[in-house]
XYZ file of C-alpha atoms in Angstrom:
438
model
C 110.795 221.358 -1.419
C 112.313 224.004 -4.102
C 114.448 220.873 -5.831
C 111.475 219.152 -6.146
C 109.555 221.247 -8.428
C 112.507 222.283 -10.147
C 112.780 218.642 -11.359
C 108.984 219.736 -12.017
C 108.647 222.581 -14.041
C 112.756 220.621 -15.637
C 109.895 217.597 -17.219
C 108.033 219.817 -18.606
C 109.748 222.789 -20.233
C 110.136 220.103 -23.456
C 107.041 221.328 -24.066
C 107.354 224.904 -23.618
C 110.163 224.444 -26.135
C 108.935 222.625 -28.813
C 105.468 224.778 -29.230
C 108.380 227.798 -29.035
C 108.025 229.824 -32.583
C 109.150 233.014 -31.146
C 112.679 235.127 -29.500
C 112.715 233.858 -25.610
C 113.405 236.100 -23.028
C 115.493 235.155 -19.928
C 114.994 236.987 -17.019
C 116.749 236.250 -13.490
C 117.498 238.136 -9.950
C 115.941 238.760 -6.179
C 112.831 240.354 -8.236
C 111.829 240.558 -11.618
C 108.824 242.421 -12.244
C 106.925 243.098 -15.920
C 105.007 246.062 -15.747
C 101.601 247.121 -16.714
C 102.998 249.052 -19.388
C 105.154 246.291 -21.064
C 104.362 244.036 -23.819
C 106.875 241.175 -24.688
C 107.366 239.923 -28.251
C 107.981 236.442 -27.442
C 108.469 233.466 -24.505
C 109.411 234.927 -21.179
C 111.726 233.029 -18.688
C 111.579 234.294 -14.819
C 114.362 232.601 -12.268
C 114.116 234.537 -9.501
C 113.028 235.045 -5.884
C 109.676 237.023 -6.905
C 108.479 237.271 -10.224
C 105.692 239.259 -10.565
C 103.758 239.855 -14.276
C 101.309 242.949 -15.113
C 102.051 243.409 -18.188
C 101.349 241.563 -21.655
C 103.067 238.916 -22.737
C 102.469 237.415 -26.592
C 103.919 233.652 -25.571
C 104.231 231.337 -23.047
C 105.603 232.095 -19.194
C 107.279 229.681 -16.992
C 108.649 230.969 -13.732
C 110.535 229.411 -11.367
C 110.699 231.508 -8.000
C 109.256 231.122 -4.862
C 107.015 233.405 -5.014
C 105.022 234.461 -8.290
C 101.729 236.369 -9.240
C 100.265 237.253 -12.248
C 97.660 240.088 -12.969
C 98.128 240.678 -16.534
C 97.729 238.565 -19.734
C 100.240 235.798 -21.255
C 98.416 234.661 -24.545
C 100.490 231.507 -24.281
C 100.117 229.074 -21.390
C 102.378 229.205 -17.951
C 104.242 226.643 -16.630
C 105.488 227.359 -13.041
C 107.020 226.204 -10.112
C 106.856 227.503 -6.799
C 105.963 227.747 -3.132
C 103.028 229.906 -3.780
C 101.109 231.470 -6.982
C 98.536 233.301 -7.061
C 96.935 233.707 -10.490
C 94.891 236.899 -12.345
C 94.236 238.295 -15.103
C 93.651 236.241 -18.326
C 95.704 233.372 -20.569
C 95.284 231.925 -23.489
C 96.775 228.768 -23.256
C 96.797 225.653 -20.925
C 98.632 226.726 -18.043
C 100.572 224.009 -15.550
C 101.625 225.018 -11.940
C 103.312 222.973 -9.166
C 103.565 224.386 -5.968
C 102.592 224.463 -1.716
C 99.747 226.880 -2.056
C 97.767 228.695 -5.589
C 95.258 230.684 -5.837
C 93.288 231.664 -9.215
C 91.500 235.062 -7.817
C 88.167 236.268 -8.381
C 88.238 237.412 -12.396
C 90.706 235.035 -13.224
C 89.880 233.928 -17.104
C 91.829 230.790 -18.075
C 91.052 229.993 -22.072
C 92.124 226.415 -21.683
C 92.924 223.420 -19.461
C 94.781 224.466 -16.023
C 97.051 221.605 -14.418
C 98.364 221.472 -10.824
C 99.501 219.942 -7.876
C 99.774 221.861 -4.925
C 99.026 221.461 -1.139
C 96.868 223.293 -1.661
C 94.082 225.149 -4.702
C 91.966 227.206 -4.509
C 89.011 228.698 -6.935
C 87.538 231.938 -5.960
C 84.071 232.828 -7.007
C 84.950 235.089 -10.382
C 86.941 232.738 -11.900
C 86.504 230.965 -15.145
C 88.721 228.149 -16.702
C 86.817 227.248 -19.828
C 88.969 223.528 -20.192
C 89.013 221.030 -17.845
C 90.933 221.242 -14.302
C 93.497 218.140 -13.232
C 93.997 218.545 -9.824
C 96.141 216.368 -7.681
C 97.185 217.566 -3.624
C 95.927 217.760 -0.419
C 92.919 219.890 -0.693
C 90.759 221.905 -2.763
C 88.293 224.481 -2.673
C 86.225 225.023 -5.776
C 84.815 228.215 -5.831
C 84.649 229.237 -9.757
C 83.415 228.311 -13.238
C 84.508 225.206 -14.979
C 83.591 225.318 -18.045
C 84.442 221.051 -18.562
C 85.448 218.413 -16.470
C 87.604 218.173 -13.426
C 89.569 215.204 -12.207
C 91.055 215.195 -8.938
C 92.974 213.123 -5.851
C 92.757 215.184 -3.137
C 92.768 214.160 0.434
C 89.919 216.618 0.966
C 87.515 219.009 -1.251
C 84.685 221.648 -0.978
C 82.965 222.993 -4.296
C 80.839 225.672 -4.182
C 80.946 227.227 -7.764
C 79.912 225.633 -11.148
C 81.104 222.797 -12.979
C 80.550 221.914 -17.047
C 80.421 218.499 -17.294
C 81.043 215.525 -15.047
C 83.251 215.736 -11.741
C 85.467 213.212 -10.640
C 87.541 213.150 -7.720
C 89.382 210.317 -4.884
C 88.895 211.742 -1.195
C 89.600 210.557 1.692
C 88.279 211.452 4.887
C 89.715 209.560 6.838
C 92.499 212.255 8.387
C 90.652 214.346 10.510
C 90.877 218.164 10.651
C 93.714 220.193 12.110
C 95.135 222.566 12.887
C 95.281 226.129 10.252
C 97.743 225.172 7.241
C 99.465 228.122 7.493
C 101.199 227.640 10.206
C 103.190 224.945 8.546
C 104.721 228.073 5.947
C 104.505 231.387 8.495
C 106.362 233.272 5.395
C 102.921 233.063 2.924
C 102.612 236.216 1.324
C 100.355 236.269 -1.409
C 97.788 233.177 -0.425
C 96.419 232.836 2.745
C 95.945 228.502 2.653
C 91.766 228.297 3.532
C 90.452 225.590 6.076
C 88.315 222.729 4.198
C 86.427 219.876 5.624
C 87.913 216.243 5.227
C 86.069 214.256 2.196
C 83.490 216.001 -0.224
C 81.495 218.576 0.406
C 79.335 219.985 -2.573
C 77.918 223.676 -1.178
C 74.883 224.629 -1.851
C 75.112 227.297 -4.401
C 76.948 224.270 -6.665
C 76.380 223.467 -9.882
C 77.752 220.368 -11.700
C 76.219 219.848 -14.815
C 76.835 216.196 -16.022
C 77.762 213.246 -13.859
C 79.542 212.693 -10.191
C 81.654 210.453 -9.978
C 83.724 210.252 -5.931
C 86.408 208.127 -4.348
C 85.453 208.348 -0.953
C 85.335 205.474 2.199
C 82.662 208.839 3.194
C 79.368 209.360 1.492
C 79.584 212.486 0.139
C 77.891 216.051 1.953
C 76.038 217.300 -0.979
C 73.907 220.979 0.811
C 69.865 221.406 0.054
C 69.609 224.051 -3.112
C 73.435 221.906 -4.651
C 72.369 220.802 -8.322
C 73.823 217.571 -9.738
C 72.973 216.992 -12.906
C 73.486 213.756 -14.036
C 73.565 210.342 -12.012
C 75.799 209.898 -8.693
C 78.413 207.070 -8.500
C 79.918 206.589 -5.133
C 82.493 203.920 -5.084
C 84.276 202.252 -1.468
C 87.698 201.026 -1.034
C 87.665 197.778 -0.709
C 88.389 197.223 3.013
C 91.050 195.154 3.835
C 89.791 191.459 4.661
C 90.527 191.051 8.552
C 93.792 188.783 8.958
C 92.639 184.576 9.498
C 94.519 183.523 12.554
C 95.218 180.843 10.431
C 97.701 182.693 7.762
C 99.754 184.185 11.158
C 100.145 180.502 12.399
C 101.568 179.476 8.180
C 103.981 182.662 8.624
C 105.453 181.036 11.213
C 105.742 178.246 10.605
C 106.937 178.825 6.844
C 109.684 181.353 9.129
C 110.435 178.300 10.820
C 111.498 175.638 8.099
C 113.350 178.474 5.989
C 115.315 178.937 9.644
C 116.219 175.319 9.346
C 117.133 175.494 5.279
C 119.894 178.234 6.050
C 120.454 176.273 9.337
C 121.531 173.134 7.843
C 122.386 174.543 4.901
C 125.253 176.793 6.443
C 126.291 173.556 8.816
C 127.134 171.855 5.606
C 129.414 174.593 4.262
C 130.994 174.914 8.164
C 131.507 171.047 7.838
C 132.981 171.529 4.471
C 135.153 175.017 5.090
C 135.572 174.984 8.533
C 138.946 177.777 7.840
C 137.156 179.725 5.301
C 133.864 180.289 7.376
C 136.393 181.282 10.359
C 138.799 183.398 8.153
C 135.979 185.247 5.977
C 134.135 185.903 10.330
C 137.531 186.862 11.897
C 137.925 189.674 8.968
C 134.021 190.658 8.731
C 134.899 191.597 12.767
C 138.694 192.370 12.710
C 137.941 194.628 9.472
C 134.020 195.336 8.995
C 135.027 199.218 6.898
C 137.273 197.270 4.964
C 134.962 194.279 4.456
C 132.535 195.509 3.287
C 133.883 197.630 0.513
C 135.560 194.928 -0.469
C 132.466 193.304 -0.942
C 131.673 196.026 -3.020
C 134.618 195.049 -5.363
C 134.388 191.391 -5.249
C 130.206 190.801 -5.664
C 131.186 192.066 -9.274
C 134.133 190.383 -9.717
C 132.032 187.216 -8.748
C 129.335 188.200 -12.232
C 132.483 188.769 -13.888
C 134.701 185.356 -13.927
C 131.295 184.107 -14.015
C 131.125 185.097 -18.056
C 134.974 183.834 -17.846
C 134.111 180.359 -16.342
C 131.550 180.334 -19.565
C 133.968 181.716 -21.794
C 135.481 178.222 -21.312
C 132.905 176.114 -22.451
C 134.101 177.637 -26.144
C 138.158 177.910 -25.938
C 139.047 174.473 -24.176
C 137.613 172.725 -26.538
C 139.000 174.946 -29.060
C 142.883 174.950 -27.452
C 143.062 170.714 -27.260
C 140.790 171.059 -30.827
C 144.296 172.274 -32.489
C 145.903 168.754 -31.048
C 145.807 165.751 -32.951
C 145.145 163.566 -29.879
C 141.538 162.536 -31.091
C 138.812 162.730 -28.037
C 141.233 165.437 -26.341
C 138.330 167.660 -28.356
C 135.299 166.392 -26.539
C 137.255 165.823 -23.329
C 138.285 169.552 -22.758
C 134.248 170.557 -23.643
C 133.193 167.609 -20.748
C 136.000 169.410 -18.053
C 134.300 173.073 -19.676
C 130.814 172.515 -18.588
C 131.748 170.969 -15.862
C 133.754 173.405 -14.549
C 130.679 176.120 -15.560
C 127.832 174.051 -13.821
C 130.341 173.786 -10.625
C 131.143 177.402 -10.510
C 127.922 178.822 -11.244
C 126.273 176.160 -7.921
C 129.120 177.507 -6.222
C 127.937 180.874 -6.740
C 124.211 180.628 -6.194
C 124.465 178.528 -3.325
C 126.475 181.214 -1.188
C 124.449 184.195 -3.105
C 121.517 181.769 -1.683
C 122.644 180.195 1.404
C 126.377 180.678 2.152
C 126.526 184.517 2.802
C 123.635 184.028 5.283
C 125.611 181.288 7.474
C 128.673 183.702 7.345
C 126.887 186.478 9.149
C 124.861 184.926 11.414
C 128.343 182.960 12.290
C 129.874 186.316 12.908
C 126.963 187.531 15.145
C 127.273 184.974 16.686
C 131.128 184.765 17.002
C 129.924 189.291 18.221
C 127.993 187.642 21.319
C 129.866 185.096 22.616
C 133.250 185.172 21.292
C 136.202 188.111 21.263
C 138.654 185.264 19.968
C 138.590 183.259 16.440
C 136.844 180.506 16.085
C 138.318 177.534 14.833
C 136.259 174.650 16.041
C 133.299 173.046 13.908
C 131.433 172.818 16.806
C 131.473 175.982 17.829
C 130.908 177.421 14.358
C 128.256 175.943 14.614
C 126.708 176.950 17.870
C 127.549 180.838 16.573
C 125.735 180.437 12.854
C 122.953 178.618 15.575
C 122.947 181.462 17.124
C 123.069 184.759 15.222
C 120.720 183.194 12.683
C 117.749 184.416 15.264
C 118.838 187.415 14.693
C 118.930 186.936 10.524
C 115.528 185.918 10.156
C 113.754 188.090 12.390
C 115.675 190.879 10.940
C 114.598 190.045 7.534
C 110.824 189.569 8.450
C 110.670 193.564 8.605
C 109.099 195.063 6.053
C 110.860 197.526 3.732
C 114.161 196.120 5.873
C 114.467 192.884 4.297
C 116.109 193.419 1.415
C 118.509 195.744 2.475
C 119.651 193.195 5.089
C 120.127 190.905 2.470
C 122.298 192.897 0.404
C 124.327 194.000 3.234
C 124.702 190.491 4.376
C 126.229 189.537 0.847
C 128.723 192.437 0.633
C 129.874 191.578 4.505
C 130.172 188.249 2.897
C 132.095 188.450 0.011
C 134.018 191.033 1.213
C 135.627 189.322 4.191
C 135.881 185.312 1.945
C 137.544 188.379 -0.722
C 139.699 189.744 2.377
C 140.815 186.499 4.117
C 141.726 184.963 0.861
C 144.164 187.582 -0.456
C 145.461 188.551 3.028
C 146.075 184.250 2.823
C 147.560 184.717 -1.212
C 150.255 188.047 -0.175
C 150.412 187.548 3.520
C 152.441 183.736 2.607
C 154.275 184.791 0.118
C 155.599 188.828 2.666
C 156.231 185.672 5.243
C 158.258 183.777 2.099
C 160.675 187.261 1.478
C 161.203 188.276 4.656
C 164.780 186.736 5.595
C 165.508 184.816 8.452
C 166.626 185.939 11.864
C 169.810 184.964 11.780
C 171.143 182.778 15.291
C 173.917 183.279 16.958
């Protein structure tokens, strides 16, 4: 949680630095306290376990801590990320906070806006925000006075204070009441997280001076005595349409057609290149980690080779153009274009069909045989069996992209390792001296 809050803090620091015209002071330690009789003329940056501000800061206050308690005066704005934040005192400019729990206590005066992202936000009666409240979190309890608009996206909220203008809020009441939130964070010391009823509730002493717009699956609860000056607009989320059984049938047939297509294209590769398929599968089964890591290298190399082949379109005609024999330049161009088309087609075929075929054969090989498969028939049998698992795995939501990527890496890596072993293994065998016979 702290790392996330630190990223949020780092993102908003730039706004503070742009407006900063005074000298900045940096304070750090286990506990940092600015006493009530202290006055700091410039901006203050605090990095601590616990931060307490009782005095006066004439500039901005930027804090990253576990606990933050402000009861003094900040003539600038507050930018803070913490686990719990308790705001009292007076604030001259807009404040931006991110935490698990925040409380704006009674008597607090904020001259501008409050922007907050929290699990829980509570604004006590007697607290005043002269600007807007912009809030995103799990729950909110708004009991103070907000002079202008409130824009919020929460799971649940209760309004018992005064909102000067519009209230626009999104709630989700589908979550039932759970255990007290304080059970999740036992080390809370400054803020006690309140229990908030699901949905949106406007209590009898609440006043909304403008329009009430709420997005919610259930209607708002407005107690007798609550005042909503403007119109009330309820926007219900669209309910998902029931799935037509025909859609399930179409999905099944689409996957079946996909299986048949991959099977036919895989059989074509097995028939044309049985040694390559068998060799790649052997390397994946025997050296899975090496094959995977080789795939991480082989995939970008194949893309780089694509650029090399594309360069031949220019280099080959130029090379033949330097000769004086008629027609060689045209022939060179045709050869380069043919080579380009052949390579791009082969690469695209392997990305779309070949990787799935090699991976499926590997799955079938693991099930059917502990020994290398050399015959085309057994390769096709392993392909047909393993392809069932491949298609099923790629139908799983949030998993299909990962399965396809892993299959591509294993397939490219298996072929790359097989080619390297064939190349360097043959050279090593030729270089090895023959054994002498008696």
